[in-house]
PDB file of C-alpha atoms in Angstrom:
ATOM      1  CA  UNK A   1     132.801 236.635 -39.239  1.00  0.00           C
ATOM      2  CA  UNK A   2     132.256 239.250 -36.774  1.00  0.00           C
ATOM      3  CA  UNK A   3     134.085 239.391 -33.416  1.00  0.00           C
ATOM      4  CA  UNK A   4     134.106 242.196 -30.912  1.00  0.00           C
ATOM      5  CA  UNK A   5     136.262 242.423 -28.361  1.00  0.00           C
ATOM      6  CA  UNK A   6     136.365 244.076 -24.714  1.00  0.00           C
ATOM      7  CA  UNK A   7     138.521 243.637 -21.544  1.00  0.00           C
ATOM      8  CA  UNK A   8     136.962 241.645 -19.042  1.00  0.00           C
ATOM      9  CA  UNK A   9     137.570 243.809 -15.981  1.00  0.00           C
ATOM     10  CA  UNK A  10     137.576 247.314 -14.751  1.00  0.00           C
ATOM     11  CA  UNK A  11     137.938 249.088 -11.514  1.00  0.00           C
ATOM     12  CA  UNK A  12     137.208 252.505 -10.492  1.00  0.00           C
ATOM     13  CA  UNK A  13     136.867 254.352  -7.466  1.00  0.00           C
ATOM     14  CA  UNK A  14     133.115 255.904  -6.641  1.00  0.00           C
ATOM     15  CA  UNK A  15     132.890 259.308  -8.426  1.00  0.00           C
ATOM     16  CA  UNK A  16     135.508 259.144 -11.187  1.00  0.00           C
ATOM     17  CA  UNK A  17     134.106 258.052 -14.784  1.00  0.00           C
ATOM     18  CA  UNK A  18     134.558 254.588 -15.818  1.00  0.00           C
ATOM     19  CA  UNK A  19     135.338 254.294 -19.337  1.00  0.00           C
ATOM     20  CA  UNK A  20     134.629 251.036 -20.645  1.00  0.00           C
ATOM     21  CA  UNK A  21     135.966 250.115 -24.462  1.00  0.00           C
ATOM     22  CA  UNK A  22     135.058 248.084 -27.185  1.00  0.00           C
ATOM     23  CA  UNK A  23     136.302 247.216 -30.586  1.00  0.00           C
ATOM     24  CA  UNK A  24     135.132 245.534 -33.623  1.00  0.00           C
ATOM     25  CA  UNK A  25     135.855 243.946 -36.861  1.00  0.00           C
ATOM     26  CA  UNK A  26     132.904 244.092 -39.146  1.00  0.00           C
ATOM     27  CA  UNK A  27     132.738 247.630 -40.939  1.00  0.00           C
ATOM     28  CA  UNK A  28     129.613 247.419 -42.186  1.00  0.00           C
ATOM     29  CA  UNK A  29     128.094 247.098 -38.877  1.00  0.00           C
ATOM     30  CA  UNK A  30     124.960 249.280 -38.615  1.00  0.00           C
ATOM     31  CA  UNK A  31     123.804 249.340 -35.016  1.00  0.00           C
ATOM     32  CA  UNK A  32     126.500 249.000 -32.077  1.00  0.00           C
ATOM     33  CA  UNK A  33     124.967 248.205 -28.337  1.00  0.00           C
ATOM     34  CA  UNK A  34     125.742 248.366 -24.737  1.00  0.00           C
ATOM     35  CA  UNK A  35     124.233 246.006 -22.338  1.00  0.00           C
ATOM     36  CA  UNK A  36     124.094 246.100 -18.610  1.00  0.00           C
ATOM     37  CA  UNK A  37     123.668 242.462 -16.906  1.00  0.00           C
ATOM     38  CA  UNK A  38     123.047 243.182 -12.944  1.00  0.00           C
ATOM     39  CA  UNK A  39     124.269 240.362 -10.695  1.00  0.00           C
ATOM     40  CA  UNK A  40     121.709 237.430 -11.030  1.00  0.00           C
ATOM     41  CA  UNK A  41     119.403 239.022 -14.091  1.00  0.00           C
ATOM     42  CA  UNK A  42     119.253 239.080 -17.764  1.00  0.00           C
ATOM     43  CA  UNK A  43     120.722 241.497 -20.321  1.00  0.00           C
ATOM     44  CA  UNK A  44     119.004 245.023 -20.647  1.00  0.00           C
ATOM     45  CA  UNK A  45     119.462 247.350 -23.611  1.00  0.00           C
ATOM     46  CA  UNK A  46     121.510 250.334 -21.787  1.00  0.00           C
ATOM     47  CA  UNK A  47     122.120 252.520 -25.089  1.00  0.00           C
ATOM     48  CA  UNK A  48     122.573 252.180 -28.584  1.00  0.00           C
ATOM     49  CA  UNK A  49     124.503 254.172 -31.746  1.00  0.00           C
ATOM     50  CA  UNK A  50     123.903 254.031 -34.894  1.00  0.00           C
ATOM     51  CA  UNK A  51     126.656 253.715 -37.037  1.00  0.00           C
ATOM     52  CA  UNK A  52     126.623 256.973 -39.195  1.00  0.00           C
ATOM     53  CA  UNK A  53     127.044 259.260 -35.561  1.00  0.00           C
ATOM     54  CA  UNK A  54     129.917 259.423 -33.757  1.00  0.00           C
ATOM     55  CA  UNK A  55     128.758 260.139 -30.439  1.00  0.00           C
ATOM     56  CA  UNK A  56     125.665 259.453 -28.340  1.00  0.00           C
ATOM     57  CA  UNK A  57     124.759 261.397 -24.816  1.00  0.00           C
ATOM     58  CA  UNK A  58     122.228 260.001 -22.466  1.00  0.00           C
ATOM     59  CA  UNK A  59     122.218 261.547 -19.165  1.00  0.00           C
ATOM     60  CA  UNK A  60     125.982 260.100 -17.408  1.00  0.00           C
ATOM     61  CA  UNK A  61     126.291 258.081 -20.576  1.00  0.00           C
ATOM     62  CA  UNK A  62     128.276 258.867 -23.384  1.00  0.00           C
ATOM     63  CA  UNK A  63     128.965 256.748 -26.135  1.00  0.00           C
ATOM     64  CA  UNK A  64     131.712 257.337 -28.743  1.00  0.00           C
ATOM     65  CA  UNK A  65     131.979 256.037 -31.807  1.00  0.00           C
ATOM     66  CA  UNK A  66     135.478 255.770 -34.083  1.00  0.00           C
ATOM     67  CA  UNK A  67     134.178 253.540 -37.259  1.00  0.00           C
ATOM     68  CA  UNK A  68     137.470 254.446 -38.579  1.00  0.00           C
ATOM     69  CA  UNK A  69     139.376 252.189 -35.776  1.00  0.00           C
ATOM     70  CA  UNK A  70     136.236 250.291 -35.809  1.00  0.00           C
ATOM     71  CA  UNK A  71     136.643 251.419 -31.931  1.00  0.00           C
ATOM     72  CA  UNK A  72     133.614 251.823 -29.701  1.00  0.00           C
ATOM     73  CA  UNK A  73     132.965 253.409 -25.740  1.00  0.00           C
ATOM     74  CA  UNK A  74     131.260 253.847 -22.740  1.00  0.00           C
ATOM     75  CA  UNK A  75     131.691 256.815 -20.507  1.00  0.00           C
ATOM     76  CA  UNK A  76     130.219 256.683 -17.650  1.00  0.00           C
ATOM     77  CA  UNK A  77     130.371 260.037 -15.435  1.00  0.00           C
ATOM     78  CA  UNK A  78     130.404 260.041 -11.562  1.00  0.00           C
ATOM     79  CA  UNK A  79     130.011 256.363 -11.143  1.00  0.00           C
ATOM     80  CA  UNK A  80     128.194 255.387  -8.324  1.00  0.00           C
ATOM     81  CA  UNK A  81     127.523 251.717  -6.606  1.00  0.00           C
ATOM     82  CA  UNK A  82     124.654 250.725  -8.309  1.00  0.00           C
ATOM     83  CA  UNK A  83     126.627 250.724 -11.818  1.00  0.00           C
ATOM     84  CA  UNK A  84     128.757 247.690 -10.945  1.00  0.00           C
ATOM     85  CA  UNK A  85     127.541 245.167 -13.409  1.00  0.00           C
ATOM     86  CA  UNK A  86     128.690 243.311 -16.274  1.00  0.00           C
ATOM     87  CA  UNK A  87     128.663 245.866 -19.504  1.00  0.00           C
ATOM     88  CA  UNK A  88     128.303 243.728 -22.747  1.00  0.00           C
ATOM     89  CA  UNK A  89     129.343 245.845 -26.215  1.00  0.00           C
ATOM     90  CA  UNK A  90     127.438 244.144 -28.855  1.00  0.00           C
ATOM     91  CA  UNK A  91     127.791 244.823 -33.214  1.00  0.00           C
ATOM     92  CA  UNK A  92     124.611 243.953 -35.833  1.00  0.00           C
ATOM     93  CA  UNK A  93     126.128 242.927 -38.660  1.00  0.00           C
ATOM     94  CA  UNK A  94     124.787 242.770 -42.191  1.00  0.00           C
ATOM     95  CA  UNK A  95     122.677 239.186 -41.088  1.00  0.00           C
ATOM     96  CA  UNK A  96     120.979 240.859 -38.582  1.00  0.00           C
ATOM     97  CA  UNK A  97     122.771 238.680 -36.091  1.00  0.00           C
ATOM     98  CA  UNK A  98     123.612 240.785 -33.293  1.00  0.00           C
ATOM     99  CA  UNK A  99     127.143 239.534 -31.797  1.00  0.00           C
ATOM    100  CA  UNK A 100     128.156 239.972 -28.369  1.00  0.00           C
ATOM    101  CA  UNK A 101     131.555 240.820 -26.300  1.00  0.00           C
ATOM    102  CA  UNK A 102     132.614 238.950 -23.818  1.00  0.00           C
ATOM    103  CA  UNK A 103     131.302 241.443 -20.640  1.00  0.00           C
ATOM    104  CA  UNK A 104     133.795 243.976 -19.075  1.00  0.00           C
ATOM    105  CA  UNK A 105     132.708 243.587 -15.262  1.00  0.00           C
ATOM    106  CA  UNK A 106     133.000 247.001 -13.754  1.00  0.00           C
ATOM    107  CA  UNK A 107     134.039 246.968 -10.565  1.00  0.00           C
ATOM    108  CA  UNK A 108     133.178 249.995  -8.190  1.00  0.00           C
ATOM    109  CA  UNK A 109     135.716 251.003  -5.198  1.00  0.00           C
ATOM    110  CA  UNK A 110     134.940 252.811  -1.969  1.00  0.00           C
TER     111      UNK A 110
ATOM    112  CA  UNK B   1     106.763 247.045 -21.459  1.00  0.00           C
ATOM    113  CA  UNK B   2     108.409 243.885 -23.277  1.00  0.00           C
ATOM    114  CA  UNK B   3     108.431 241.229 -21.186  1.00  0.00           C
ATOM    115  CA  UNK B   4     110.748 238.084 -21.933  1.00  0.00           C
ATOM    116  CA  UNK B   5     109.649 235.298 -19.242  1.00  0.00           C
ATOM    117  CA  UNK B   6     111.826 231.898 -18.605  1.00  0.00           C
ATOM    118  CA  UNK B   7     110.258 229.584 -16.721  1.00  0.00           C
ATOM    119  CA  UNK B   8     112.665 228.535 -13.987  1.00  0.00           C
ATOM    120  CA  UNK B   9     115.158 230.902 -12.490  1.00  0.00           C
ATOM    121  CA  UNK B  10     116.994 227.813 -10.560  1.00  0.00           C
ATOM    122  CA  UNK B  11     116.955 224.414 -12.108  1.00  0.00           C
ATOM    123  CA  UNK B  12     119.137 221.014 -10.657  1.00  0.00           C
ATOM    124  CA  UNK B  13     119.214 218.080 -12.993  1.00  0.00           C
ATOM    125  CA  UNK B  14     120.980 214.680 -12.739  1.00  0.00           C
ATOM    126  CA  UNK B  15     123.337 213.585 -15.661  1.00  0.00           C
ATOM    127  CA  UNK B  16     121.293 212.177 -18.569  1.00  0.00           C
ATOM    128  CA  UNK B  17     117.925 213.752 -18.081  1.00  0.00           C
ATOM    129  CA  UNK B  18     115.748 215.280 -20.490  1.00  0.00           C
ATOM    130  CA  UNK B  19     115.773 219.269 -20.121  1.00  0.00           C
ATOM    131  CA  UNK B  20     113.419 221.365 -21.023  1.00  0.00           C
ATOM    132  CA  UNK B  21     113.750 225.039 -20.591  1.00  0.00           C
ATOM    133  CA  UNK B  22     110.718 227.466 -21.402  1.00  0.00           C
ATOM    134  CA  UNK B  23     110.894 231.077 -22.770  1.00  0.00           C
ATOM    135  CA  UNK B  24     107.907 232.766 -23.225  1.00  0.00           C
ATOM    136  CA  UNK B  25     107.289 236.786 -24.597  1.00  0.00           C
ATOM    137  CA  UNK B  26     104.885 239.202 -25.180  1.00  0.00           C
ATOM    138  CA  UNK B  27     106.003 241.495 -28.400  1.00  0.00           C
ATOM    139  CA  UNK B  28     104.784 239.500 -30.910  1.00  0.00           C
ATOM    140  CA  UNK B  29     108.676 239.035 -32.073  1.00  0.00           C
ATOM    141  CA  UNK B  30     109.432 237.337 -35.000  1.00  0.00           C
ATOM    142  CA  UNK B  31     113.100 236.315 -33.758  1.00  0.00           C
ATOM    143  CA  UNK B  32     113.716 234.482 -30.761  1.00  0.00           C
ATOM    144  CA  UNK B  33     117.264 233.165 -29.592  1.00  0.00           C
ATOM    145  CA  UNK B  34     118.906 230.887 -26.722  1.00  0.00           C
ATOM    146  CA  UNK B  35     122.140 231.719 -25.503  1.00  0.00           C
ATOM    147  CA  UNK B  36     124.407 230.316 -22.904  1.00  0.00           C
ATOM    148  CA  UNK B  37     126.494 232.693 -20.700  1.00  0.00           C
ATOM    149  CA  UNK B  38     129.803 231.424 -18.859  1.00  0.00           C
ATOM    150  CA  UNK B  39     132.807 232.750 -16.920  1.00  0.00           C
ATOM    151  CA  UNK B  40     135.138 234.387 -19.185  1.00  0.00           C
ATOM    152  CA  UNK B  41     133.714 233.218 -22.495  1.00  0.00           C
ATOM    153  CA  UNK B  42     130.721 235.453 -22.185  1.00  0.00           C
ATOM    154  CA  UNK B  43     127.382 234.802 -24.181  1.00  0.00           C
ATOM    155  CA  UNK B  44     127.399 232.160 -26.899  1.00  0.00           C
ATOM    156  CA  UNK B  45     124.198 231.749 -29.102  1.00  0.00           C
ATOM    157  CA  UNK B  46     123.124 227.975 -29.148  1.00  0.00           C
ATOM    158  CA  UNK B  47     120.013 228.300 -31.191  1.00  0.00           C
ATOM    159  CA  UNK B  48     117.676 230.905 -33.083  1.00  0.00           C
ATOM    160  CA  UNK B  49     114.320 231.051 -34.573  1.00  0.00           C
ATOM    161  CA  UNK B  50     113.315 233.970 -37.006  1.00  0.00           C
ATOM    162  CA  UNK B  51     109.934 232.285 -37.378  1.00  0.00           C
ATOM    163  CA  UNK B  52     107.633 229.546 -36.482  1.00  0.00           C
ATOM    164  CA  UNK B  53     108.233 226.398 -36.872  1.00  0.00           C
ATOM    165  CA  UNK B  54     112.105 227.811 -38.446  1.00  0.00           C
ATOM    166  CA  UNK B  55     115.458 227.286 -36.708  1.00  0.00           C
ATOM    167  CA  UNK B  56     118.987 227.733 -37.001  1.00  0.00           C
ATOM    168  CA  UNK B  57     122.243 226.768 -35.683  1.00  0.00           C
ATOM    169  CA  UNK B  58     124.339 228.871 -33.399  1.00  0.00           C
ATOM    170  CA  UNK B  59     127.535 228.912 -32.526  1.00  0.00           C
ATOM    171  CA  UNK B  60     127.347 225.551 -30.239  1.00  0.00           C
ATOM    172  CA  UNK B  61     124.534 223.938 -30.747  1.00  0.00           C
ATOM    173  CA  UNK B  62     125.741 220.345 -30.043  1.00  0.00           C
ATOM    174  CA  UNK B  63     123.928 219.044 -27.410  1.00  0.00           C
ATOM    175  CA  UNK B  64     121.020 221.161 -27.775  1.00  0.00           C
ATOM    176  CA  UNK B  65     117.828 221.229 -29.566  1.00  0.00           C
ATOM    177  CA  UNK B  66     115.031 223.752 -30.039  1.00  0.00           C
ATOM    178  CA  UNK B  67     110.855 224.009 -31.096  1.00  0.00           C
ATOM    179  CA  UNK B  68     108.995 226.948 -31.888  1.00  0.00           C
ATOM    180  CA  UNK B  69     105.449 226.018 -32.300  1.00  0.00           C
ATOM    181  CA  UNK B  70     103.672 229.244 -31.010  1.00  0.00           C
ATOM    182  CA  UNK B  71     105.413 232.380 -32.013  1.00  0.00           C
ATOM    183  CA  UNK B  72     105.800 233.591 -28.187  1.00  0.00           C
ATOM    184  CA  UNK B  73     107.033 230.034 -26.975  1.00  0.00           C
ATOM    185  CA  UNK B  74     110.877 229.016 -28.067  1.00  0.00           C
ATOM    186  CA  UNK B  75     111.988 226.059 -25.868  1.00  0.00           C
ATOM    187  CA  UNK B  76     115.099 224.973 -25.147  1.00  0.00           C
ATOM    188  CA  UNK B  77     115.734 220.491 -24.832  1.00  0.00           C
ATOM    189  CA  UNK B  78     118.956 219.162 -23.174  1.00  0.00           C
ATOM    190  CA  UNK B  79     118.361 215.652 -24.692  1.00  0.00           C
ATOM    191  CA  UNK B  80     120.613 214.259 -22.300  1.00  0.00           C
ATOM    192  CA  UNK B  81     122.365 216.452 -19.932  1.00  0.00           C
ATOM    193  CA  UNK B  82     126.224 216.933 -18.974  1.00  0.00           C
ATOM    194  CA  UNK B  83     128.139 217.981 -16.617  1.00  0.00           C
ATOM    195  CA  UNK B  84     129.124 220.672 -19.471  1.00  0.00           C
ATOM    196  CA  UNK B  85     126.019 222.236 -19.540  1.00  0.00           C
ATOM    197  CA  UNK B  86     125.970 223.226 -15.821  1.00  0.00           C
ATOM    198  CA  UNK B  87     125.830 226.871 -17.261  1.00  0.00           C
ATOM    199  CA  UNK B  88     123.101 230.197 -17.275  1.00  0.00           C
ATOM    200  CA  UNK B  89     120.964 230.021 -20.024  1.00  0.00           C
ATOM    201  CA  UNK B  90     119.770 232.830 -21.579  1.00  0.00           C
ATOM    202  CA  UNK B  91     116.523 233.599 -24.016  1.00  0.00           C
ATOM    203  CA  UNK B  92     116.310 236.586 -25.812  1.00  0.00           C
ATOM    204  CA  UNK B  93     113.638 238.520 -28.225  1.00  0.00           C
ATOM    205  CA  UNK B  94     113.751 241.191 -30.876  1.00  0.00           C
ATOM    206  CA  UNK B  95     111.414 242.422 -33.569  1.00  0.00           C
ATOM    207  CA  UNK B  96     113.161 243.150 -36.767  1.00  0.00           C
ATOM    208  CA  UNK B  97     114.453 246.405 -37.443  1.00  0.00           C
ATOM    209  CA  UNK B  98     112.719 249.281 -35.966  1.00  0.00           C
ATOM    210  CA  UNK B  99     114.367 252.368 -34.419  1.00  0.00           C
ATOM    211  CA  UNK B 100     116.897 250.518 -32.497  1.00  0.00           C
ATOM    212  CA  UNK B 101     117.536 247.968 -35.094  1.00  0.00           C
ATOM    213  CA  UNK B 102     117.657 244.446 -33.861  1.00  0.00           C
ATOM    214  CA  UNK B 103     117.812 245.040 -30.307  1.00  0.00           C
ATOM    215  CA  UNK B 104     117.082 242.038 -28.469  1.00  0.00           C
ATOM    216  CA  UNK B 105     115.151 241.785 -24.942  1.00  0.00           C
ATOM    217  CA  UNK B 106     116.591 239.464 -22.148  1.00  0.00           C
ATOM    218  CA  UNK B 107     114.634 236.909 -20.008  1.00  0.00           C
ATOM    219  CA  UNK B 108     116.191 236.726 -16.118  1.00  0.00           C
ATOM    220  CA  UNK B 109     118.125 233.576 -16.951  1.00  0.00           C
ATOM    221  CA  UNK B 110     118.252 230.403 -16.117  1.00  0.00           C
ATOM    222  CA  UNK B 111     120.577 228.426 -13.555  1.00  0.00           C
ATOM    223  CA  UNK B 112     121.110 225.215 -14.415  1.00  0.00           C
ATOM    224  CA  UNK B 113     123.201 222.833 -12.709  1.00  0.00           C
ATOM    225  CA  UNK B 114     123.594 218.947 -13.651  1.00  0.00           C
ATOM    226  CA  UNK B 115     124.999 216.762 -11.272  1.00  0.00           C
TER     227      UNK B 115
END
């Protein structure tokens, strides 16, 4: 079945970009997600690709696509405090069962 | 604004209790799901429901059961907690299809510790 995969930790000083990555195994994946879980709440939908683009821009977001390498990523520009949570890639596949990374906590220095 | 409600945000149980956890929303989704979330293995689905009254299997659903009687309301029953379910539990929502595809919605989570 489907697994996606992302590291589990990232650090990166206040102001840089974080760049958070994610890859996956089903190709016929139509949507592909990232989630933001804050520190004591629930999931929330932070963007979303579909799977014929390649890249997505939302404000300091950018999301790239490779469905070649199956590859997937966050950009986050001039990272700031408030973005340390735990950033969750996530892949529909062709159930309609959305499956979920493992979190990448991103971890915001001084 | 979807809302996805759970109804405790803290919960302490002793070993061997009944559990029941509540999730409650307001979209009028068809799919509903439970999902526990733990250090390092991130979320795992326990349960779904794509209707009333319908249910499937997760990924660990030993230990677990579910009942969807009322399309908004998907509860969660611990028969008889562990130890090894001191965990977050997580309830989620999403119509199906639509502009975003299956995008689910998040309750706040649940804390549950069993002593």
């Amino acid at each position: 079945g489907e697994d996606v995969e992302q590291s589990l930790f990232l650090s990166v000083r206040e102001g840089d970009s974080s760049v958070i990555n994610c890859t996956y195994t089903d190709s016929s994946s139509t949507y592909l997600y990232w989630y933001k879980q804050e520190p004591g709440a629930g999931l929330q939908l932070l963007t979303y690709i579909f799977s014929n683009m390649d890249m997505k821009q939302d404000q300091r977001l950018t999301v790239l696509l490779n469905k070649k390498d199956k590859h997937l990523s966050l950009r986050i520009a001039d990272t700031q405090t408030g973005d340390s949570a735990i950033y969750f890639c996530a892949a529909a596949n062709r159930d309609d069962k959305i499956i979920f990374g493992k979190g990448t906590r991103l971890h915001i220095l001084p | 604004d979807v809302k996805v409600t759970q109804s405790s945000r803290y919960l302490v149980k002793r070993t061997g209790e009944k559990v029941f956890l509540e999730c409650v929303q307001d979209m009028d989704h068809e799919n509903m799901f439970w999902y526990r979330q733990d250090p390092g293995l991130g979320l795992r689905l326990i349960y779904f429901s794509y209707d009333v009254k319908m249910k499937e299997k997760g990924d660990i659903p030993e230990g677990y059961s579910v009942s969807r009687e009322k399309k908004e309301r998907f509860s969660l029953i611990l028969e008889s907690a562990s130890t090894n379910q001191t965990s977050m539990y997580l309830c989620a929502s999403s119509s199906s299809g639509g502009d975003v595809g299956y995008e689910q919605y998040f309750g706040p989570g649940t804390r549950l510790t069993v002593t």
